CSV table of C-alpha atoms and ligand atoms in Angstrom, one decimal:
chain,number,residue,atom,x,y,z
A,185,UNK,CA,-13.9,10.1,-39.1
A,186,UNK,CA,-12.4,10.5,-42.6
A,187,UNK,CA,-9.6,9.0,-44.5
A,188,UNK,CA,-7.1,11.3,-46.3
A,189,UNK,CA,-3.7,10.3,-47.7
A,190,UNK,CA,-3.9,7.0,-45.8
A,191,UNK,CA,-4.3,8.9,-42.5
A,192,UNK,CA,-7.4,8.3,-40.3
A,193,UNK,CA,-8.5,11.5,-38.6
A,194,UNK,CA,-10.5,11.3,-35.4
A,195,UNK,CA,-11.7,14.6,-34.1
A,196,UNK,CA,-12.3,14.2,-30.4
A,197,UNK,CA,-14.2,17.0,-28.8
A,198,UNK,CA,-13.6,17.4,-25.1
A,199,UNK,CA,-17.1,17.9,-23.9
A,200,UNK,CA,-18.5,16.8,-20.6
A,201,UNK,CA,-20.5,14.1,-22.3
A,202,UNK,CA,-21.0,10.4,-21.3
A,203,UNK,CA,-17.6,8.9,-21.2
A,204,UNK,CA,-16.8,5.5,-22.6
A,205,UNK,CA,-14.5,3.2,-20.6
A,206,UNK,CA,-13.3,0.1,-22.3
A,207,UNK,CA,-11.3,-2.7,-20.8
A,208,UNK,CA,-7.6,-2.3,-21.4
A,209,UNK,CA,-5.9,-4.5,-23.9
A,210,UNK,CA,-2.6,-4.6,-25.9
A,211,UNK,CA,-2.3,-2.2,-28.8
A,212,UNK,CA,-2.9,-3.6,-32.2
A,213,UNK,CA,0.2,-4.7,-34.0
A,214,UNK,CA,1.6,-1.9,-36.1
A,215,UNK,CA,-0.8,0.6,-34.6
A,216,UNK,CA,0.4,4.2,-34.9
A,217,UNK,CA,-1.4,7.2,-33.4
A,218,UNK,CA,-0.7,10.9,-33.8
A,219,UNK,CA,-2.2,13.0,-31.0
A,220,UNK,CA,-2.8,16.7,-31.5
A,221,UNK,CA,-3.9,19.2,-28.9
A,222,UNK,CA,-3.7,22.9,-28.0
A,223,UNK,CA,-0.7,22.3,-25.6
A,224,UNK,CA,1.4,19.6,-24.1
A,225,UNK,CA,2.7,19.7,-20.5
A,226,UNK,CA,5.3,16.9,-20.9
A,227,UNK,CA,6.0,16.3,-17.2
A,228,UNK,CA,9.6,17.4,-17.2
A,229,UNK,CA,10.0,20.7,-19.2
A,230,UNK,CA,9.5,24.1,-17.5
A,231,UNK,CA,7.0,25.3,-20.0
A,232,UNK,CA,4.2,23.7,-22.1
A,233,UNK,CA,4.7,23.0,-25.8
A,234,UNK,CA,2.1,24.6,-28.0
A,235,UNK,CA,0.4,22.7,-30.9
A,236,UNK,CA,2.1,19.4,-30.2
A,237,UNK,CA,2.1,16.3,-32.2
A,238,UNK,CA,2.8,13.1,-30.2
A,239,UNK,CA,3.5,10.0,-32.2
A,240,UNK,CA,2.6,6.8,-30.4
A,241,UNK,CA,3.8,3.5,-31.9
A,242,UNK,CA,2.6,0.4,-30.1
A,243,UNK,CA,3.0,0.8,-26.3
A,244,UNK,CA,5.6,3.6,-26.5
A,245,UNK,CA,5.9,7.2,-27.6
A,246,UNK,CA,8.0,7.5,-30.8
A,247,UNK,CA,8.2,11.2,-31.3
A,248,UNK,CA,7.1,14.5,-29.8
A,249,UNK,CA,7.4,17.8,-31.6
A,250,UNK,CA,5.6,21.1,-32.3
A,251,UNK,CA,3.3,20.7,-35.2
A,252,UNK,CA,5.1,21.8,-38.3
A,253,UNK,CA,3.3,20.3,-41.2
A,254,UNK,CA,5.7,17.4,-41.6
A,255,UNK,CA,4.2,14.2,-43.2
A,256,UNK,CA,2.7,11.8,-40.7
A,257,UNK,CA,3.6,8.1,-40.6
A,258,UNK,CA,1.6,6.1,-43.2
A,259,UNK,CA,-1.5,4.6,-41.8
A,260,UNK,CA,-1.3,6.7,-38.7
A,261,UNK,CA,-4.6,7.5,-36.8
A,262,UNK,CA,-4.8,11.1,-35.8
A,263,UNK,CA,-6.5,11.7,-32.4
A,264,UNK,CA,-7.3,15.5,-32.5
A,265,UNK,CA,-8.0,16.6,-28.9
A,266,UNK,CA,-8.7,20.2,-30.1
A,267,UNK,CA,-8.2,22.8,-27.4
A,268,UNK,CA,-7.3,20.3,-24.7
A,269,UNK,CA,-4.0,20.1,-22.8
A,270,UNK,CA,-2.2,16.8,-22.9
A,271,UNK,CA,-0.1,15.6,-20.0
A,272,UNK,CA,1.6,12.3,-19.0
A,273,UNK,CA,-0.6,9.8,-17.2
A,274,UNK,CA,-0.6,10.8,-13.6
A,275,UNK,CA,1.1,8.9,-10.8
A,276,UNK,CA,-0.2,8.5,-7.2
A,277,UNK,CA,2.5,7.3,-5.0
A,278,UNK,CA,0.3,6.5,-2.0
A,279,UNK,CA,-3.0,4.6,-2.5
A,280,UNK,CA,-5.0,1.8,-0.9
A,281,UNK,CA,-7.2,0.0,-3.4
A,282,UNK,CA,-8.3,-2.3,-0.6
A,283,UNK,CA,-9.8,0.6,1.3
A,284,UNK,CA,-13.0,2.3,0.4
A,285,UNK,CA,-13.1,5.4,2.5
A,286,UNK,CA,-14.4,3.5,5.5
A,287,UNK,CA,-16.8,5.7,7.5
A,288,UNK,CA,-18.0,4.8,11.0
A,289,UNK,CA,-21.6,4.6,9.8
A,290,UNK,CA,-20.6,1.9,7.4
A,291,UNK,CA,-18.8,-0.1,10.1
A,292,UNK,CA,-15.4,1.7,9.8
A,293,UNK,CA,-12.2,-0.2,9.3
A,294,UNK,CA,-12.8,-3.2,11.4
A,295,UNK,CA,-15.7,-4.7,9.4
A,296,UNK,CA,-13.4,-5.0,6.4
A,297,UNK,CA,-11.3,-7.6,8.3
A,298,UNK,CA,-13.9,-9.1,10.5
A,299,UNK,CA,-17.0,-9.5,8.3
A,300,UNK,CA,-16.2,-9.2,4.6
A,301,UNK,CA,-15.2,-12.2,2.5
A,302,UNK,CA,-11.9,-11.6,0.8
A,303,UNK,CA,-13.6,-12.0,-2.5
A,304,UNK,CA,-15.8,-9.0,-1.7
A,305,UNK,CA,-12.8,-6.9,-0.9
A,306,UNK,CA,-11.0,-8.0,-4.1
A,307,UNK,CA,-14.1,-7.1,-6.1
A,308,UNK,CA,-14.2,-3.6,-4.7
A,309,UNK,CA,-10.4,-3.2,-5.1
A,310,UNK,CA,-10.9,-4.1,-8.8
A,311,UNK,CA,-13.4,-1.3,-9.1
A,312,UNK,CA,-11.1,1.1,-7.2
A,313,UNK,CA,-8.3,0.3,-9.7
A,314,UNK,CA,-10.6,1.1,-12.6
A,315,UNK,CA,-11.7,4.4,-10.9
A,316,UNK,CA,-8.1,5.5,-10.5
A,317,UNK,CA,-7.5,4.9,-14.2
A,318,UNK,CA,-10.7,6.8,-15.1
A,319,UNK,CA,-9.4,9.7,-13.2
A,320,UNK,CA,-6.2,9.8,-15.2
A,321,UNK,CA,-3.9,8.0,-12.8
A,322,UNK,CA,-2.1,5.5,-15.0
A,323,UNK,CA,0.4,4.4,-12.3
A,324,UNK,CA,-0.1,3.9,-8.6
A,325,UNK,CA,2.1,2.8,-5.8
A,326,UNK,CA,-0.4,1.0,-3.6
A,327,UNK,CA,1.0,0.9,-0.1
A,328,UNK,CA,-0.7,-2.0,1.6
A,329,UNK,CA,-3.7,-4.2,1.5
A,330,UNK,CA,-5.0,-3.7,5.0
A,331,UNK,CA,-5.5,-7.3,5.9
A,332,UNK,CA,-6.1,-8.5,2.4
A,333,UNK,CA,-2.8,-10.3,2.3
A,334,UNK,CA,-1.2,-10.5,-1.2
A,335,UNK,CA,-4.4,-9.4,-3.0
A,336,UNK,CA,-2.6,-6.5,-4.6
A,337,UNK,CA,-0.1,-8.9,-6.4
A,338,UNK,CA,-2.9,-10.7,-8.1
A,339,UNK,CA,-4.8,-7.5,-9.1
A,340,UNK,CA,-1.5,-6.1,-10.5
A,341,UNK,CA,-1.0,-9.3,-12.6
A,342,UNK,CA,-4.6,-9.2,-13.9
A,343,UNK,CA,-4.1,-5.6,-15.0
A,344,UNK,CA,-0.8,-6.4,-16.7
A,345,UNK,CA,-2.4,-9.3,-18.5
A,346,UNK,CA,-5.3,-7.2,-19.7
A,347,UNK,CA,-8.1,-9.0,-17.8
A,348,UNK,CA,-9.2,-5.9,-16.0
A,349,UNK,CA,-8.5,-2.2,-16.5
A,350,UNK,CA,-6.4,-0.4,-14.1
A,351,UNK,CA,-3.2,1.6,-13.5
A,352,UNK,CA,0.3,0.1,-13.5
A,353,UNK,CA,0.8,-1.0,-10.0
A,354,UNK,CA,3.8,-1.0,-7.7
A,355,UNK,CA,2.7,-3.0,-4.7
A,356,UNK,CA,3.8,-3.5,-1.1
A,357,UNK,CA,1.6,-6.4,0.0
A,358,UNK,CA,1.0,-6.7,3.7
A,359,UNK,CA,3.2,-3.9,5.2
A,360,UNK,CA,5.0,-4.2,8.5
A,361,UNK,CA,4.4,-2.9,12.0
A,362,UNK,CA,5.0,-4.1,15.6
A,363,UNK,CA,2.9,-5.5,18.4
A,364,UNK,CA,0.7,-2.6,19.5
A,365,UNK,CA,1.4,-0.9,16.3
A,366,UNK,CA,-1.6,-1.5,14.1
A,367,UNK,CA,-5.4,-2.2,14.1
A,368,UNK,CA,-7.5,-4.2,14.8
A,369,UNK,CA,-7.3,-3.2,18.4
A,370,UNK,CA,-9.6,-2.5,21.3
A,371,UNK,CA,-10.9,-6.0,21.6
A,372,UNK,CA,-10.7,-8.2,24.7
A,373,UNK,CA,-7.2,-9.6,25.1
A,374,UNK,CA,-8.6,-13.1,25.2
A,375,UNK,CA,-9.9,-12.7,21.6
A,376,UNK,CA,-7.5,-13.1,18.7
A,377,UNK,CA,-8.4,-10.7,16.0
A,378,UNK,CA,-6.7,-10.2,12.6
A,379,UNK,CA,-4.3,-7.4,12.1
A,380,UNK,CA,-4.2,-5.0,9.1
A,381,UNK,CA,-0.4,-5.4,8.8
A,382,UNK,CA,2.2,-8.0,9.5
A,383,UNK,CA,3.4,-7.4,13.1
A,384,UNK,CA,7.0,-8.2,14.0
A,385,UNK,CA,9.2,-7.8,17.1
A,386,UNK,CA,12.9,-7.9,16.8
A,387,UNK,CA,15.3,-7.6,13.9
A,388,UNK,CA,15.1,-11.3,13.0
A,389,UNK,CA,11.3,-11.2,12.7
A,390,UNK,CA,11.5,-7.9,10.8
A,391,UNK,CA,13.9,-9.3,8.3
A,392,UNK,CA,11.9,-12.5,7.9
A,393,UNK,CA,8.7,-10.5,7.2
A,394,UNK,CA,10.5,-8.4,4.6
A,395,UNK,CA,11.8,-11.6,2.9
A,396,UNK,CA,8.3,-13.2,2.9
A,397,UNK,CA,6.8,-10.1,1.3
A,398,UNK,CA,9.5,-9.7,-1.2
A,399,UNK,CA,9.3,-13.4,-2.1
A,400,UNK,CA,5.6,-13.1,-2.7
A,401,UNK,CA,5.8,-10.1,-5.0
A,402,UNK,CA,6.3,-6.9,-3.1
A,403,UNK,CA,7.8,-4.2,-5.3
A,404,UNK,CA,8.3,-2.0,-2.3
A,405,UNK,CA,8.3,-2.7,1.5
A,406,UNK,CA,6.0,-0.5,3.6
A,407,UNK,CA,6.7,0.0,7.3
A,408,UNK,CA,4.7,1.8,9.9
A,409,UNK,CA,7.1,3.8,12.0
A,410,UNK,CA,4.4,5.6,14.0
A,411,UNK,CA,1.0,4.6,15.1
A,412,UNK,CA,-1.3,6.4,17.5
A,413,UNK,CA,-1.1,10.1,17.9
A,414,UNK,CA,-2.4,12.6,20.4
A,415,UNK,CA,-1.9,16.0,21.9
A,416,UNK,CA,0.7,16.1,24.6
A,417,UNK,CA,0.9,18.1,27.8
A,418,UNK,CA,2.3,21.2,26.1
A,419,UNK,CA,-0.1,21.2,23.2
A,420,UNK,CA,2.3,19.3,20.9
A,421,UNK,CA,1.5,16.4,18.6
A,422,UNK,CA,2.9,13.2,20.0
A,423,UNK,CA,3.1,10.0,17.9
A,424,UNK,CA,3.7,6.5,19.3
A,425,UNK,CA,6.9,5.1,17.7
A,426,UNK,CA,6.7,1.4,16.6
A,427,UNK,CA,9.8,-0.3,15.1
A,428,UNK,CA,13.2,0.3,16.6
A,429,UNK,CA,16.1,1.6,14.4
A,430,UNK,CA,17.6,-1.9,14.6
A,431,UNK,CA,14.3,-3.5,13.4
A,432,UNK,CA,14.0,-1.0,10.5
A,433,UNK,CA,17.7,-1.4,9.6
A,434,UNK,CA,17.2,-5.2,9.2
A,435,UNK,CA,14.2,-4.5,6.8
A,436,UNK,CA,16.0,-1.8,4.8
A,437,UNK,CA,19.2,-3.9,4.5
A,438,UNK,CA,17.2,-6.9,3.3
A,439,UNK,CA,15.1,-4.8,0.9
A,440,UNK,CA,18.0,-2.9,-0.6
A,441,UNK,CA,19.7,-6.2,-1.2
A,442,UNK,CA,16.8,-7.1,-3.4
A,443,UNK,CA,17.3,-3.7,-5.2
A,444,UNK,CA,14.0,-2.5,-3.8
A,445,UNK,CA,13.0,0.3,-1.5
A,446,UNK,CA,11.3,1.0,1.8
A,447,UNK,CA,8.4,3.4,2.4
A,448,UNK,CA,7.9,4.5,5.9
A,449,UNK,CA,4.6,5.8,7.3
A,450,UNK,CA,5.9,8.4,9.9
A,451,UNK,CA,4.0,11.3,11.4
A,452,UNK,CA,6.7,13.0,13.5
A,453,UNK,CA,8.9,12.8,16.5
A,454,UNK,CA,10.8,9.7,17.6
A,455,UNK,CA,9.3,7.4,15.0
A,456,UNK,CA,10.1,9.7,12.1
A,457,UNK,CA,13.6,10.1,13.5
A,458,UNK,CA,14.0,6.3,13.6
A,459,UNK,CA,12.7,6.1,10.0
A,460,UNK,CA,15.5,8.5,8.9
A,461,UNK,CA,18.2,6.9,11.1
A,462,UNK,CA,17.2,3.4,9.8
A,463,UNK,CA,17.6,4.4,6.2
A,464,UNK,CA,14.1,4.8,5.0
A,465,UNK,CA,13.7,5.7,1.3
A,466,UNK,CA,10.4,7.7,1.5
A,467,UNK,CA,8.7,9.3,4.4
A,468,UNK,CA,4.9,9.0,4.0
A,469,UNK,CA,2.7,11.7,5.5
A,470,UNK,CA,5.5,13.5,7.5
A,471,UNK,CA,3.1,15.8,9.4
A,472,UNK,CA,5.8,17.5,11.3
A,473,UNK,CA,9.4,17.8,10.1
A,474,UNK,CA,12.0,19.5,12.2
A,475,UNK,CA,14.7,21.6,10.5
A,476,UNK,CA,17.3,18.9,11.4
A,477,UNK,CA,15.1,16.2,9.9
A,478,UNK,CA,14.7,18.2,6.7
A,479,UNK,CA,18.5,18.5,6.6
A,480,UNK,CA,18.9,14.8,7.1
A,481,UNK,CA,16.4,14.0,4.3
A,482,UNK,CA,18.4,16.3,2.0
A,483,UNK,CA,21.7,14.5,3.0
A,484,UNK,CA,20.2,11.0,2.6
A,485,UNK,CA,18.2,11.8,-0.5
A,486,UNK,CA,15.0,10.8,1.3
A,487,UNK,CA,11.7,11.3,-0.6
A,488,UNK,CA,8.7,13.0,1.0
A,489,UNK,CA,5.2,11.8,0.0
A,490,UNK,CA,3.0,14.1,2.1
A,491,UNK,CA,-0.6,13.2,1.4
A,492,UNK,CA,-2.0,16.6,2.4
A,493,UNK,CA,-5.7,16.5,1.4
A,494,UNK,CA,-6.8,13.4,3.3
A,495,UNK,CA,-6.2,15.0,6.6
A,496,UNK,CA,-9.0,17.5,5.9
A,497,UNK,CA,-11.6,14.8,5.8
A,498,UNK,CA,-14.1,14.4,8.6
A,499,UNK,CA,-12.2,15.9,11.6
A,500,UNK,CA,-13.6,14.9,15.0
A,501,UNK,CA,-15.5,17.6,16.9
A,502,UNK,CA,-13.2,20.5,17.9
A,503,UNK,CA,-13.9,20.2,21.6
A,504,UNK,CA,-12.7,16.6,21.8
A,505,UNK,CA,-9.1,15.3,22.3
A,506,UNK,CA,-9.3,13.6,18.9
A,507,UNK,CA,-10.7,16.7,17.3
A,508,UNK,CA,-7.8,18.8,18.7
A,509,UNK,CA,-5.4,16.2,17.4
A,510,UNK,CA,-7.0,16.3,13.9
A,511,UNK,CA,-6.7,20.1,13.8
A,512,UNK,CA,-3.1,20.0,15.0
A,513,UNK,CA,-2.1,17.5,12.3
A,514,UNK,CA,-3.5,19.8,9.6
A,515,UNK,CA,-1.8,22.9,11.1
A,516,UNK,CA,1.6,21.3,11.2
A,517,UNK,CA,1.4,19.5,7.9
A,518,UNK,CA,1.2,22.5,5.6
A,519,UNK,CA,4.0,24.3,7.4
A,520,UNK,CA,6.2,21.2,7.1
A,521,UNK,CA,5.4,20.8,3.5
A,522,UNK,CA,6.4,24.5,2.8
A,523,UNK,CA,9.7,24.1,4.7
A,524,UNK,CA,10.6,20.9,2.9
A,525,UNK,CA,9.7,22.4,-0.5
A,526,UNK,CA,11.8,25.5,0.1
A,527,UNK,CA,14.7,23.4,1.3
A,528,UNK,CA,14.6,21.3,-1.8
A,529,UNK,CA,13.5,18.0,-0.4
A,530,UNK,CA,12.3,15.6,-3.1
A,531,UNK,CA,8.5,15.6,-3.0
A,532,UNK,CA,6.3,13.1,-4.8
A,533,UNK,CA,2.5,13.2,-5.1
A,534,UNK,CA,0.5,10.8,-2.9
A,535,UNK,CA,-3.0,11.0,-1.6
A,536,UNK,CA,-4.0,8.0,0.6
A,537,UNK,CA,-6.9,7.4,-1.9
A,538,UNK,CA,-8.9,4.6,-0.4
A,539,UNK,CA,-8.7,6.5,2.9
A,540,UNK,CA,-11.4,8.6,1.1
A,541,UNK,CA,-13.8,7.1,-1.4
A,542,UNK,CA,-12.6,6.5,-4.9
A,543,UNK,CA,-15.3,8.5,-6.5
A,544,UNK,CA,-13.8,11.6,-4.9
A,545,UNK,CA,-11.2,13.4,-7.0
A,546,UNK,CA,-7.7,12.1,-6.4
A,547,UNK,CA,-6.5,15.3,-8.0
A,548,UNK,CA,-7.8,17.4,-5.1
A,549,UNK,CA,-4.3,16.9,-3.7
A,550,UNK,CA,-2.8,19.3,-6.4
A,551,UNK,CA,-4.7,22.3,-4.9
A,552,UNK,CA,-3.2,21.6,-1.5
A,553,UNK,CA,0.3,21.3,-2.9
A,554,UNK,CA,-0.2,24.7,-4.5
A,555,UNK,CA,-1.8,26.2,-1.3
A,556,UNK,CA,1.4,25.3,0.6
A,557,UNK,CA,3.8,26.7,-1.9
A,558,UNK,CA,4.2,24.7,-5.1
A,559,UNK,CA,3.7,26.3,-8.5
A,560,UNK,CA,1.1,24.5,-10.6
A,561,UNK,CA,4.0,23.1,-12.7
A,562,UNK,CA,5.8,21.8,-9.6
A,563,UNK,CA,2.6,20.2,-8.5
A,564,UNK,CA,2.1,18.5,-11.9
A,565,UNK,CA,5.7,17.3,-11.9
A,566,UNK,CA,5.3,15.9,-8.4
A,567,UNK,CA,2.7,13.5,-10.0
A,568,UNK,CA,4.7,12.9,-13.2
A,569,UNK,CA,8.5,13.0,-13.6
A,570,UNK,CA,9.2,13.3,-9.9
A,571,UNK,CA,7.0,10.4,-9.0
A,572,UNK,CA,8.6,8.4,-11.7
A,573,UNK,CA,12.0,9.2,-10.2
A,574,UNK,CA,10.8,7.9,-6.8
A,575,UNK,CA,9.7,4.7,-8.6
A,576,UNK,CA,13.0,4.4,-10.3
A,577,UNK,CA,11.3,4.7,-13.7
A,578,UNK,CA,12.5,8.1,-15.0
A,579,UNK,CA,12.2,8.4,-18.7
A,580,UNK,CA,9.7,5.6,-19.0
A,581,UNK,CA,6.8,6.9,-16.8
A,582,UNK,CA,5.6,10.4,-16.0
A,583,UNK,CA,7.0,12.0,-19.1
A,584,UNK,CA,5.8,12.5,-22.7
A,585,UNK,CA,9.0,11.9,-24.6
A,586,UNK,CA,10.4,9.4,-27.1
A,587,UNK,CA,10.9,6.0,-25.5
A,588,UNK,CA,8.4,6.5,-22.7
A,589,UNK,CA,5.3,4.4,-22.3
A,590,UNK,CA,2.3,5.9,-24.1
A,591,UNK,CA,0.5,6.9,-20.9
A,592,UNK,CA,-1.3,10.1,-21.8
A,593,UNK,CA,-4.2,12.1,-20.4
A,594,UNK,CA,-6.0,15.3,-21.5
A,595,UNK,CA,-8.0,17.9,-19.7
A,596,UNK,CA,-10.2,20.6,-21.2
A,597,UNK,CA,-8.9,23.5,-19.1
A,598,UNK,CA,-5.5,24.9,-18.5
A,599,UNK,CA,-4.0,23.2,-15.4
A,600,UNK,CA,-1.3,25.8,-15.2
A,601,UNK,CA,-4.0,28.5,-14.7
A,602,UNK,CA,-5.9,26.2,-12.2
A,603,UNK,CA,-4.7,22.8,-11.1
A,604,UNK,CA,-8.4,22.0,-10.3
A,605,UNK,CA,-8.6,21.3,-14.1
A,606,UNK,CA,-6.9,18.0,-13.3
A,607,UNK,CA,-10.0,16.8,-11.6
A,608,UNK,CA,-11.8,16.5,-14.9
A,609,UNK,CA,-9.7,14.1,-17.1
A,610,UNK,CA,-11.5,13.5,-20.4
A,611,UNK,CA,-9.0,11.4,-22.2
A,612,UNK,CA,-6.9,8.5,-20.9
A,613,UNK,CA,-4.4,6.4,-22.9
A,614,UNK,CA,-2.4,3.7,-21.1
A,615,UNK,CA,0.2,1.6,-22.9
A,616,UNK,CA,-0.9,3.0,-26.3
A,617,UNK,CA,-4.5,1.9,-25.7
A,618,UNK,CA,-7.2,4.5,-25.4
A,619,UNK,CA,-9.1,3.6,-22.2
A,620,UNK,CA,-11.3,6.7,-21.9
A,621,UNK,CA,-12.4,9.2,-24.6
A,622,UNK,CA,-15.4,11.4,-25.1
A,623,UNK,CA,-17.7,10.3,-28.0
A,624,UNK,CA,-15.9,10.8,-31.3
A,625,UNK,CA,-17.4,13.6,-33.5
A,626,UNK,CA,-17.6,12.4,-37.1
A,627,UNK,CA,-15.7,14.3,-39.8
A,628,UNK,CA,-14.0,17.6,-39.7
B,90,LIG,ZN1,-1.8,5.2,3.7
């Protein structure tokens, strides 16, 4: 580090060295950073900006321009990221911090609800939130707590107040399904077991559940419109529908009245059709989309959050009904994604992280998006400006531009040459505070 003309210069080399992660806190009063790098992918523009300088004042970005020798703000600290590429903090629109990639050997899903104290689940969710931030995801839409009640609301608050590090969170709390529409299941009917979602039957109960969840802090409402799936008599994927259109309409009407939105888990078929007819704002997963359903999504402006990569995890053996179902899901999903993309459906990045362990790269989803037709830039924008649009925060999140929150990441490689570079995020700033940076090399 050296001081020259009142400017502090930090030269940060992006080497795969031990990375320091500090708790988040508010930026120091009057703190100004100028960030330099080889290139900036700003989340919205079609092309990267070479040799950028990004001026961060407090929590926000003050200026972004191509380096031209102009004088820097007095007292500014320069963070020189060398040959790195800077991007906006990434946004994952479909996560579960209260899941930890439950594998059958570790007891699967059921032990989470039956055996673990809530405090244990909260402790692990706190770790998951930090791991998301360490991977460069500065914002998540966390789409249900899986039996952990309103735990997401408290974790979001603790992050916002700086007690624990983590991404900005948009939370849905308990989520909603119907009787017969969510685990735990398979127990003797005489035994009452907890359920991973709030189960409702009828429009009155549906609206009441939405009201309760909104009252207790839900930013979005999450609804399960399909549940079990299997291979039908003609080799087709069949999914059990859950809520009726009338039930969903009650939820959507209530939620829209609160100026909030509804995300619908929907695989295909009847349940997905009911999701669209009921006015759902985002289709989650959407394994099989018919041409008519794609046309309806375009008409209604429905978002698609596909979560491709998670379906490649641990398929059941190929010669079992469950194994055939798992393979059918994957086969249909990529085709649906390609069709929706070509038709112009609005697509936002989501992964179902938590459905796989948080130490796995969340950014593995980018390669699947590219495999099924996106350009690397489209894939990046699905997790930046497009995701921000889904969240109703365009211009503030998912973009490196004046006025936006100073949520920035950097990678050593060129993510436009290979999106796998996004798996190795070396620098993370959230809200103008550097959360993760390689060791600082002295002098320059
Ligand atoms: Zn999910």
